[in-house]
Amino acid sequence: MKTTNKKVIAWLDEMSAMTKPDSIVWIDGSEAQLEELRAEACATGEMIKLNQEKLPGCYYHRTAENDVARVEDRTFICTPTKEEAGPVNNWMAPDEMYAKLKKLYDGSMVGRTMYVIPYSMGPVGSPFSKIGIELTDSIYVVLNMAIMTRIGDKVLEALGEDGDFVKCLHAKKDVNPEERYIVQFPQDSTIWSINSAYGGNVLLGKKCFALRIASYLGMQEGWMAEHMLILGLENPQGEVKYICAAFPSACGKTNLAMLIPPEYLKEKGYKVWTVGDDISWLRIGADGRLYAINPEAGFFGVAPGTSEKTNFNALEATKKNTIFTNVAINNDDNTVWWEGLDKNPPENATEWKGAKVNGKEYTAAGNKLAHPNSRFTAPAINCPCISSEFENPQGVPISAIVFGGRRAKTAPLVYQARDWEHGVFVGATMASETTAAAAGAVGVVRRDPMAMKPFVGYNMADYFGHWLEMGKKMDADKAPKIFHVNWFRQDDEGNFMWPGFGDNMRVLLWILDRCEGKVGATESEIGYLPDMADIDVTNLDISEDVLKELLTVDKNVWLEDVADQKEYFAQFGDRLPAEIAKQLGILEGNLKK
Ligand code: OXD
Ligand code: MN
C-alpha cells in the first residue's frame, strides 16, 4: 500500500471489492511509469503514436461513436433532498442512486487493471488546493489526468495520514449510453462515472470535481468555484491586472484567455498572459481582495476552429506532449487535422470514426473529418503566453469579473454593473443564443447563469445567494468590478458588428480603466455604458454609427428579455434571493420609465 491514510485504504478496499479488478496499479507521477502506459495503450490500439519529429510526445485516441461529449441528461446531483439540487439539475436520492450504480459497477473491472490516481486541483500545497483520488480502468484517463492535473506520490504526501479527498470512481464498462451515469454526491465528496470514456465525463478532476463538487465545498467553506478563464493584462509600464471571465460554450473563451493584442497595442507594449482557460477557484485574501487560481494544469480544448490565425497560442500549446481525441489523422505524415486548422484537408486521411477517406473529396461533399467536439489535451506550460503566476500558490488578485454571452440584439458591446449586487444579477441573467446564420434571424435563448447551468453542484438559487454573501465580505473598493460583454452583436443583415478576437482587448482596456477610475461612463437603464470616445478604436475599420449602435440599449428588446428572465427565475420559487427579485424590479422599472 502506498499510503497509511486509513480513509484511502478503506475506500479503495470497498471500491475494489465491488469492481473486482485483476490488479491495482498506483500512479506515482513518474515519467517512466507514464511512458510504460503509453506503450501499453499503443500496443492494444487504445492510442496511436503520432509523428514524433513533428509532434514529439503526442498521441491520438478515438472514442466510441456514441461517446463524444458531456452528457447533461445523464448527469446527476444526488443531494439528500431534491430541493438541495434545485430545479436546473437532475436529481435522484443518494441511496437509490448508489443502489442502482452498485449493480452496474459490480464486477465491471474483471479482467482489467484498476489505476489509482492521486491528484491535486491547484498547485500541491497551495491553500486553495484540494486533493482527489480517481480510480479508473482506462489508461487514456490516466494519461489525460497526468496533463490536466498534478498527480502522483507528491499528492499522497500532501494528503498525509488523515487528509480528506474527493472520492472519484470511473469504470468504462461497455460504454453503453443507456446505462451511462455521471453522478455527483456533494455531501459525500464522491463522484461516480460509468459507461463513458470521453473527456468531460471521465476526467473527474475537471467539471465533476473542480466545478460541481467544488462549488458545493465553496458554498460551505466561503469560497467560489467558477466556470471562468483568468487572464493578466500587462500595460506598457509592466503592471499586470487580472480579469476573470465566464462565458457559455461556443463564445470563444479559450481564444479570449490567450488573446493576442492588435498590432498597434502590441507595439505600445501591451501583453496578455494566460492563467487559466476554463475554471477559477476564488478566495478572499488577507488584504480583502479576491484572489484566483486555475485549479487545472492543462487545456482540454475544442480543436475545430483552432488555427494559427484564431488562436496561435493554443495551437502552439498542442505541438508537444499532447493527446488528441477524435480529430482526423493525416496519413501522409502521421499528424493531425481538423476543420478550421487550414484550408487544406489531407487527401490521405482517416476521419474521426476511423475510416480511410480522401479528405478533400470527403469535406467537399459536406462531411466533417474531425468530430465538431474533438479535443486536444495540452499541458498549460506549453502555452507561449502562460502567466509567470500560473503556479503561484497564493493566486492572482482579480480586478474585474466579466460575464458574457452570444446575443444578436440585446446586450451592448460592454456595460458595467452598478455594484456587486447588481453584478450578481447581471451574471444570473446571463444567456446565449444558438447561432443563427440567416439574415436578421435570432437564435433560441438559453439562460445560463454565470455559465454554470451544467456545473452548479447545488440549488442555483442558493448559489446566487452565495455570490451575494461573498460580496458582503468584501469592501466595495476592494471587490472586483463586474461587467458584461457581447462580442456577437449583429446588424439587421445578420453581420457581426464588432471584429472580435484580438480587438476584444480594446474592451478589456476600457474595463481596466473603469476599475482604476481613469474614465467616466454614462448611467443607463441596465448599468454604466462607455462614453464612445473612451473605447480605443485606433486603426479599426469601424464607423461612429456602428460603434454607437453597439453601445445602444433597445428598451423593447430588453423588456422581452426581462419577461424571459422572470419566467426563468420563477422556477426557484421562494428560494430566489430577495436581492435578485429586487434587481429584476429595478431593471424593469428603468426600462418602463
Ligand atoms: C468545456 C465545456 O468542455 O464547458 O470546457 O463544455
Ligand atoms: Mn468549460
XYZ file of C-alpha atoms and ligand atoms in Angstrom:
600
model
C 0.000 0.000 0.000
C 1.252 3.423 -0.971
C -0.330 5.317 1.908
C -1.151 4.938 5.578
C -4.221 7.176 5.219
C -6.947 4.901 6.639
C -9.721 6.674 4.721
C -7.977 5.981 1.436
C -7.311 2.348 2.345
C -10.896 1.654 3.450
C -12.400 3.307 0.378
C -10.046 1.532 -2.018
C -10.892 -1.817 -0.368
C -14.586 -1.155 -0.794
C -14.338 0.014 -4.401
C -12.094 -2.833 -5.488
C -14.341 -5.390 -3.743
C -17.204 -4.012 -5.843
C -15.480 -3.627 -9.224
C -13.173 -6.688 -8.844
C -10.177 -5.653 -10.963
C -7.500 -8.259 -11.742
C -4.831 -5.919 -10.417
C -4.378 -2.492 -8.879
C -1.666 -0.069 -10.016
C -0.808 3.143 -8.148
C 0.109 6.054 -10.379
C 3.267 7.593 -8.925
C 3.584 10.508 -11.338
C 6.934 9.365 -12.752
C 7.688 9.817 -16.428
C 8.914 6.195 -16.563
C 5.541 4.836 -15.452
C 3.604 7.109 -17.825
C 5.860 6.039 -20.681
C 5.114 2.366 -19.941
C 1.402 3.115 -20.008
C 1.699 4.952 -23.327
C 3.484 1.945 -24.799
C 0.803 -0.396 -23.456
C -2.029 1.783 -24.833
C -0.339 1.814 -28.244
C 0.156 -1.965 -28.156
C -3.558 -2.548 -27.516
C -4.668 0.065 -30.055
C -6.188 2.333 -27.411
C -3.834 5.082 -28.570
C -1.824 5.804 -31.680
C 1.654 7.319 -31.541
C 1.823 10.340 -33.851
C 4.834 11.610 -35.835
C 7.410 12.113 -33.076
C 9.533 14.515 -35.102
C 6.695 16.884 -35.911
C 4.637 16.265 -32.772
C 7.003 14.990 -30.058
C 5.254 13.227 -27.178
C 1.878 13.422 -28.980
C -0.709 10.651 -29.180
C -4.098 10.030 -30.739
C -7.224 8.478 -29.264
C -10.614 7.715 -30.744
C -13.703 7.292 -28.547
C -16.814 5.229 -29.267
C -19.154 6.955 -31.719
C -21.863 7.202 -29.064
C -19.448 8.780 -26.573
C -18.196 12.112 -27.889
C -19.411 14.801 -25.481
C -20.537 15.591 -21.972
C -23.983 14.151 -21.333
C -26.067 16.636 -19.363
C -29.168 14.427 -19.347
C -27.171 11.596 -17.716
C -25.521 13.895 -15.140
C -26.983 13.884 -11.613
C -26.544 15.847 -8.403
C -27.529 13.448 -5.635
C -28.175 15.585 -2.570
C -30.302 14.203 0.302
C -33.328 16.200 -0.884
C -34.366 17.275 -4.381
C -34.607 20.899 -3.211
C -30.884 20.956 -2.404
C -30.066 20.055 -6.022
C -32.574 22.601 -7.297
C -34.609 22.834 -10.482
C -31.766 23.016 -13.034
C -30.108 19.727 -12.001
C -31.145 16.098 -12.496
C -31.636 14.509 -9.104
C -32.096 11.098 -7.533
C -31.984 10.198 -3.823
C -28.422 9.136 -2.898
C -29.432 5.684 -1.559
C -31.408 4.915 -4.678
C -28.598 6.063 -6.958
C -25.903 4.172 -5.027
C -28.016 1.013 -5.167
C -28.602 1.389 -8.893
C -24.954 2.099 -9.685
C -23.528 -0.607 -7.420
C -25.250 -3.158 -9.644
C -23.615 -1.623 -12.705
C -20.158 -1.408 -11.117
C -20.330 -4.952 -9.725
C -17.517 -6.867 -11.425
C -17.081 -4.124 -14.015
C -13.259 -4.362 -13.808
C -12.949 -8.159 -14.004
C -10.074 -8.856 -16.391
C -8.965 -5.210 -16.173
C -6.468 -3.176 -14.194
C -7.591 -0.521 -11.769
C -5.355 2.559 -11.748
C -5.269 4.687 -8.615
C -4.557 8.333 -9.473
C -3.872 10.671 -6.546
C -4.256 14.192 -7.916
C -4.289 17.793 -6.774
C -6.522 20.505 -8.166
C -4.311 23.562 -7.773
C -0.559 23.632 -7.056
C 0.358 20.960 -4.486
C 0.368 22.548 -1.044
C -1.445 25.781 -2.057
C -4.074 26.939 0.460
C -6.540 26.990 -2.462
C -5.871 23.389 -3.498
C -7.924 20.250 -2.945
C -6.987 16.623 -3.387
C -8.868 13.911 -5.245
C -8.193 10.264 -5.959
C -9.583 8.806 -9.167
C -9.927 5.070 -9.646
C -10.219 4.162 -13.312
C -9.795 1.208 -15.648
C -8.703 3.462 -18.533
C -5.103 4.257 -19.438
C -6.446 7.133 -21.564
C -7.895 8.650 -18.382
C -4.586 8.217 -16.523
C -2.624 9.925 -19.299
C -5.120 12.788 -19.623
C -5.228 13.309 -15.861
C -1.424 13.467 -15.918
C -1.741 16.508 -18.215
C -4.818 18.161 -16.708
C -3.876 17.849 -13.015
C -0.872 17.409 -10.704
C -0.618 13.687 -9.962
C 1.313 11.046 -8.066
C 3.298 10.414 -4.879
C 3.743 14.102 -4.063
C -0.037 14.387 -3.783
C -0.261 11.413 -1.396
C 2.433 13.043 0.726
C 0.434 16.274 0.837
C -2.688 14.269 1.759
C -0.889 12.763 4.738
C -2.160 10.277 7.312
C -5.530 11.826 7.841
C -6.319 14.220 4.974
C -9.683 14.267 3.204
C -10.061 13.808 -0.518
C -12.728 13.674 -3.207
C -13.509 10.023 -3.969
C -13.754 9.526 -7.720
C -14.638 6.234 -9.363
C -14.665 5.680 -13.101
C -15.383 2.454 -14.966
C -15.540 2.255 -18.749
C -17.685 -0.858 -18.566
C -19.097 -1.351 -22.094
C -19.684 2.328 -22.948
C -23.418 1.709 -23.134
C -25.156 5.099 -23.489
C -28.364 3.677 -21.980
C -26.541 2.957 -18.737
C -24.186 5.924 -18.719
C -24.177 7.916 -15.482
C -22.106 10.874 -14.321
C -23.074 11.309 -10.704
C -22.020 13.730 -8.004
C -22.794 13.121 -4.324
C -21.768 16.532 -2.914
C -22.367 15.657 0.763
C -20.091 12.602 0.399
C -17.428 14.347 -1.749
C -17.975 11.453 -4.143
C -18.142 11.190 -7.937
C -19.168 8.020 -9.780
C -18.912 7.829 -13.556
C -19.738 4.750 -15.594
C -20.145 3.675 -19.223
C -18.245 6.555 -20.811
C -14.644 7.042 -21.846
C -14.953 10.625 -23.116
C -13.079 13.574 -21.552
C -15.567 15.679 -19.599
C -17.393 12.567 -18.347
C -14.303 10.740 -17.125
C -11.542 13.242 -16.318
C -13.235 13.622 -12.983
C -10.994 16.431 -11.738
C -12.449 18.852 -14.261
C -16.178 19.600 -14.439
C -17.262 16.983 -11.851
C -14.824 17.982 -9.103
C -13.461 21.453 -9.914
C -16.950 22.832 -10.620
C -19.792 20.622 -9.291
C -18.248 19.303 -6.057
C -16.058 22.390 -5.573
C -18.975 24.825 -5.961
C -20.683 22.945 -3.109
C -17.498 22.953 -0.985
C -17.044 26.644 -1.745
C -20.558 27.413 -0.534
C -19.842 25.520 2.710
C -16.373 26.961 3.245
C -16.758 30.533 1.996
C -15.023 30.482 -1.394
C -16.109 30.128 -5.029
C -15.575 27.643 -7.862
C -16.434 29.259 -11.172
C -16.528 28.422 -14.893
C -14.127 31.267 -15.658
C -10.916 31.932 -17.530
C -8.228 34.011 -15.830
C -6.041 36.385 -17.817
C -3.451 39.000 -16.925
C -3.233 42.200 -18.947
C 0.166 43.892 -18.847
C 0.409 47.602 -19.667
C 3.473 49.331 -21.175
C 4.660 50.198 -17.648
C 4.864 46.477 -16.899
C 1.947 46.414 -14.445
C -0.324 43.371 -14.733
C -4.026 43.431 -13.797
C -6.090 40.232 -13.707
C -9.561 39.533 -15.072
C -11.849 36.501 -14.629
C -14.455 35.876 -17.317
C -17.381 33.464 -17.630
C -18.925 32.553 -20.992
C -21.218 29.712 -22.073
C -19.833 27.198 -24.584
C -19.087 28.449 -28.110
C -18.380 32.047 -27.100
C -14.594 31.975 -27.592
C -13.425 31.549 -24.007
C -10.131 29.846 -24.842
C -9.477 32.480 -27.523
C -10.031 35.321 -25.053
C -7.812 33.648 -22.436
C -4.955 33.550 -24.973
C -5.715 36.797 -26.790
C -3.074 38.411 -28.975
C -3.369 42.228 -28.825
C -3.869 44.209 -32.058
C -0.557 45.167 -33.658
C -0.533 48.780 -32.546
C -1.243 47.908 -28.905
C 1.456 45.255 -29.063
C 3.885 47.880 -30.323
C 2.978 50.105 -27.402
C 3.946 47.260 -25.055
C 0.617 45.679 -24.078
C 0.647 41.932 -23.416
C -1.845 39.260 -22.356
C -0.862 36.388 -20.041
C -2.975 33.263 -19.576
C -3.534 31.907 -16.075
C -6.451 29.638 -16.989
C -8.906 28.974 -19.803
C -11.847 27.251 -18.097
C -12.057 27.159 -14.295
C -11.247 29.587 -11.447
C -11.212 28.970 -7.725
C -11.580 32.264 -5.867
C -10.893 33.207 -2.246
C -10.784 36.463 -0.321
C -7.169 37.180 0.644
C -5.759 38.697 3.839
C -5.827 42.124 2.171
C -9.574 41.851 1.499
C -9.222 41.409 -2.265
C -10.459 38.438 -4.284
C -7.705 36.055 -5.468
C -7.973 33.336 -8.126
C -6.103 30.198 -9.064
C -6.602 27.941 -12.035
C -7.012 24.514 -10.429
C -6.045 22.737 -13.672
C -2.642 22.039 -15.191
C -3.672 21.671 -18.829
C -6.118 22.741 -21.508
C -8.849 20.387 -22.715
C -9.725 22.480 -25.739
C -12.026 22.099 -28.726
C -9.806 21.506 -31.763
C -12.022 22.563 -34.719
C -11.698 26.269 -35.405
C -8.281 26.458 -33.725
C -5.757 27.824 -36.183
C -2.660 29.975 -36.347
C -4.994 32.907 -37.033
C -7.766 32.330 -34.493
C -5.631 31.119 -31.599
C -1.911 30.932 -32.297
C -1.097 30.312 -28.630
C -3.483 27.368 -28.225
C -2.171 25.802 -31.426
C 1.427 26.175 -30.225
C 0.452 24.519 -26.948
C -0.616 21.377 -28.851
C 2.710 20.818 -30.600
C 4.228 18.551 -27.946
C 3.151 16.157 -25.187
C -0.494 16.463 -26.266
C -3.269 13.887 -26.602
C -5.682 14.421 -29.494
C -9.159 12.901 -29.283
C -11.480 12.378 -32.278
C -9.657 14.694 -34.696
C -8.616 13.414 -38.156
C -5.260 11.853 -38.996
C -3.185 12.897 -41.975
C -1.747 9.540 -43.057
C 0.969 11.079 -45.239
C 2.945 12.189 -42.232
C 1.000 10.762 -39.271
C -0.041 14.181 -37.979
C -3.460 15.604 -37.135
C -6.016 17.771 -38.903
C -9.364 19.346 -38.082
C -11.842 21.710 -39.715
C -10.559 25.260 -39.476
C -6.888 24.313 -38.944
C -6.203 25.409 -42.513
C -7.926 25.207 -45.871
C -6.054 22.044 -46.815
C -7.780 18.850 -45.705
C -5.355 15.962 -46.203
C -6.123 13.715 -49.179
C -4.856 10.647 -47.427
C -6.896 10.980 -44.255
C -8.507 8.884 -41.559
C -11.687 10.546 -40.356
C -12.556 10.608 -36.662
C -14.581 7.386 -36.745
C -11.611 5.537 -38.244
C -12.468 5.259 -41.955
C -9.741 5.981 -44.522
C -11.033 8.671 -46.894
C -9.884 11.200 -49.438
C -10.133 14.202 -47.133
C -10.536 16.728 -49.949
C -13.450 14.908 -51.542
C -14.915 13.943 -48.193
C -15.055 17.501 -46.898
C -16.136 18.906 -50.283
C -19.158 16.593 -50.009
C -20.042 18.294 -46.743
C -18.644 15.708 -44.292
C -16.517 16.538 -41.287
C -13.136 14.851 -40.925
C -12.851 15.747 -37.240
C -15.741 15.468 -34.805
C -17.020 19.013 -34.022
C -16.260 18.352 -30.331
C -12.857 16.765 -30.964
C -10.280 17.871 -28.448
C -6.647 18.430 -27.562
C -5.329 17.801 -24.061
C -2.263 20.033 -23.813
C -0.014 20.940 -20.857
C -0.611 24.575 -19.830
C 3.141 25.162 -19.631
C 3.343 24.627 -23.407
C 1.374 27.838 -23.993
C 3.679 30.658 -25.183
C 1.686 33.225 -23.165
C 1.348 31.216 -19.940
C 1.492 33.587 -16.974
C 4.503 33.617 -14.645
C 1.857 33.426 -11.876
C 0.339 30.183 -13.178
C 1.902 28.181 -10.320
C 1.592 30.931 -7.693
C 0.058 29.129 -4.694
C -1.497 32.404 -3.494
C -3.295 33.050 -6.797
C -3.636 36.400 -8.556
C -5.688 39.418 -7.382
C -8.773 39.954 -9.537
C -9.645 43.492 -10.665
C -12.659 42.663 -12.837
C -15.176 39.895 -13.351
C -16.633 39.708 -16.845
C -19.793 37.876 -17.865
C -20.673 37.365 -21.493
C -22.935 35.639 -23.935
C -23.839 35.459 -27.571
C -26.661 37.948 -28.103
C -27.559 39.242 -31.559
C -29.545 42.265 -30.385
C -29.920 42.529 -26.644
C -26.650 43.160 -24.864
C -24.388 46.071 -25.831
C -20.681 45.511 -26.534
C -19.924 46.191 -22.885
C -21.545 47.613 -19.772
C -20.649 47.801 -16.112
C -22.822 46.731 -13.202
C -23.619 49.461 -10.692
C -22.292 47.456 -7.753
C -21.681 43.863 -6.615
C -25.365 43.087 -6.001
C -26.323 44.353 -9.448
C -23.338 42.440 -10.877
C -24.628 39.184 -9.386
C -27.961 39.897 -11.081
C -26.154 40.529 -14.378
C -24.421 37.141 -14.015
C -27.673 35.450 -13.019
C -29.404 36.741 -16.171
C -26.628 35.561 -18.499
C -27.893 33.915 -21.645
C -26.661 32.854 -25.027
C -28.373 32.367 -28.351
C -27.917 29.360 -30.561
C -26.108 30.591 -33.655
C -28.424 31.810 -36.390
C -26.892 32.126 -39.833
C -29.867 33.597 -41.681
C -30.055 37.370 -42.138
C -31.595 39.093 -39.150
C -32.627 35.809 -37.591
C -32.166 35.498 -33.880
C -31.390 32.175 -32.240
C -33.048 30.446 -29.360
C -32.142 31.926 -25.985
C -30.694 29.529 -23.434
C -30.323 31.016 -19.952
C -27.025 30.022 -18.398
C -26.356 31.902 -15.131
C -22.638 32.581 -14.680
C -22.123 29.879 -17.405
C -22.729 27.406 -14.557
C -26.013 25.834 -15.600
C -24.448 22.434 -16.335
C -21.957 22.695 -13.486
C -23.582 24.022 -10.316
C -23.390 21.347 -7.612
C -26.374 22.552 -5.575
C -29.524 24.673 -5.867
C -28.852 27.521 -8.305
C -30.930 29.904 -6.127
C -28.617 29.189 -3.154
C -25.669 29.674 -5.497
C -26.929 33.203 -6.272
C -27.215 33.679 -2.508
C -23.601 32.567 -2.047
C -22.424 35.105 -4.626
C -24.297 37.820 -2.723
C -22.720 36.687 0.581
C -19.220 36.780 -0.913
C -19.851 40.385 -1.945
C -20.840 41.313 1.605
C -17.460 40.051 2.843
C -15.517 42.489 0.630
C -15.307 46.281 0.900
C -16.752 47.878 -2.224
C -13.380 49.414 -3.140
C -11.611 46.036 -2.911
C -14.195 43.787 -4.594
C -13.715 43.210 -8.321
C -15.919 45.386 -10.529
C -18.412 43.393 -12.584
C -19.006 43.808 -16.328
C -20.959 42.203 -19.161
C -19.656 41.913 -22.719
C -21.155 40.774 -26.004
C -18.788 40.202 -28.937
C -21.637 38.918 -31.099
C -23.994 41.839 -31.724
C -25.429 41.753 -35.263
C -26.835 44.352 -37.600
C -30.188 43.917 -39.363
C -28.493 41.911 -42.128
C -27.032 39.480 -39.595
C -23.427 40.729 -39.891
C -21.292 40.837 -36.774
C -20.720 44.482 -35.860
C -17.622 44.040 -33.716
C -14.428 42.438 -35.111
C -13.825 40.292 -32.006
C -10.718 38.153 -31.417
C -7.638 40.313 -30.620
C -9.666 43.509 -30.862
C -11.600 42.449 -27.761
C -8.512 43.780 -25.976
C -9.879 47.294 -26.609
C -12.893 46.458 -24.447
C -10.703 44.909 -21.747
C -8.694 48.150 -21.622
C -11.891 50.152 -21.012
C -12.838 47.683 -18.282
C -9.491 48.150 -16.519
C -9.689 51.945 -16.972
C -13.033 51.810 -15.176
C -11.564 49.678 -12.399
C -8.857 52.282 -11.902
C -11.299 55.183 -12.091
C -9.498 56.599 -15.148
C -12.611 57.131 -17.291
C -16.212 58.135 -16.728
C -19.298 56.339 -18.018
C -22.962 57.039 -18.690
C -25.622 55.571 -16.464
C -28.267 53.727 -18.479
C -31.270 51.526 -17.708
C -29.046 48.438 -17.495
C -25.855 49.821 -15.931
C -22.920 52.024 -16.930
C -22.230 52.338 -20.645
C -18.901 53.571 -22.041
C -18.635 57.040 -23.484
C -17.817 56.390 -27.121
C -14.543 58.287 -27.047
C -13.244 56.013 -24.286
C -13.204 52.877 -26.434
C -9.927 52.982 -28.350
C -10.710 52.215 -31.994
C -7.353 53.336 -33.450
C -6.628 51.515 -36.742
C -10.012 49.831 -36.587
C -12.341 49.986 -39.560
C -15.488 50.826 -37.622
C -17.783 53.814 -38.182
C -19.075 56.051 -35.424
C -22.603 54.914 -36.255
C -21.726 51.279 -35.775
C -19.951 51.975 -32.504
C -22.932 53.972 -31.342
C -25.258 51.118 -32.254
C -23.005 48.667 -30.400
C -23.452 50.719 -27.257
C -27.217 51.217 -27.543
C -29.880 49.674 -25.342
C -33.090 48.836 -27.220
C -35.720 49.071 -24.494
C -38.274 46.897 -26.275
C -35.820 44.084 -26.877
C -34.739 44.355 -23.247
C -38.320 44.246 -21.965
C -38.774 40.980 -23.887
C -35.661 39.663 -22.183
C -36.976 40.769 -18.791
C -40.127 38.703 -19.417
C -37.917 35.698 -20.152
C -35.792 36.382 -17.052
C -38.946 36.492 -14.896
C -40.097 33.157 -16.220
C -36.649 31.678 -15.615
C -36.414 32.940 -12.044
C -39.960 31.752 -11.233
C -38.738 28.136 -11.128
C -36.716 28.924 -7.989
C -39.835 29.982 -6.055
C -39.230 31.336 -2.549
C -35.625 30.216 -2.640
C -34.665 33.031 -5.044
C -32.744 35.652 -3.019
C -34.749 38.833 -2.454
C -31.862 40.856 -3.938
C -32.286 39.150 -7.315
C -36.028 39.850 -7.361
C -35.282 43.431 -6.314
C -32.752 43.924 -9.136
C -35.219 42.491 -11.647
C -37.768 45.047 -10.432
C -35.244 47.877 -10.795
C -34.358 46.829 -14.338
C -37.996 46.563 -15.385
C -38.782 49.903 -13.757
C -35.866 51.598 -15.541
C -36.933 50.198 -18.910
C -40.551 51.235 -18.458
C -39.704 54.794 -17.400
C -15.838 22.544 -21.653
C -17.254 22.943 -21.584
O -15.552 21.470 -22.192
O -17.532 23.993 -20.985
O -14.995 23.291 -21.151
O -18.113 22.233 -22.092
Mn -15.834 24.829 -19.914
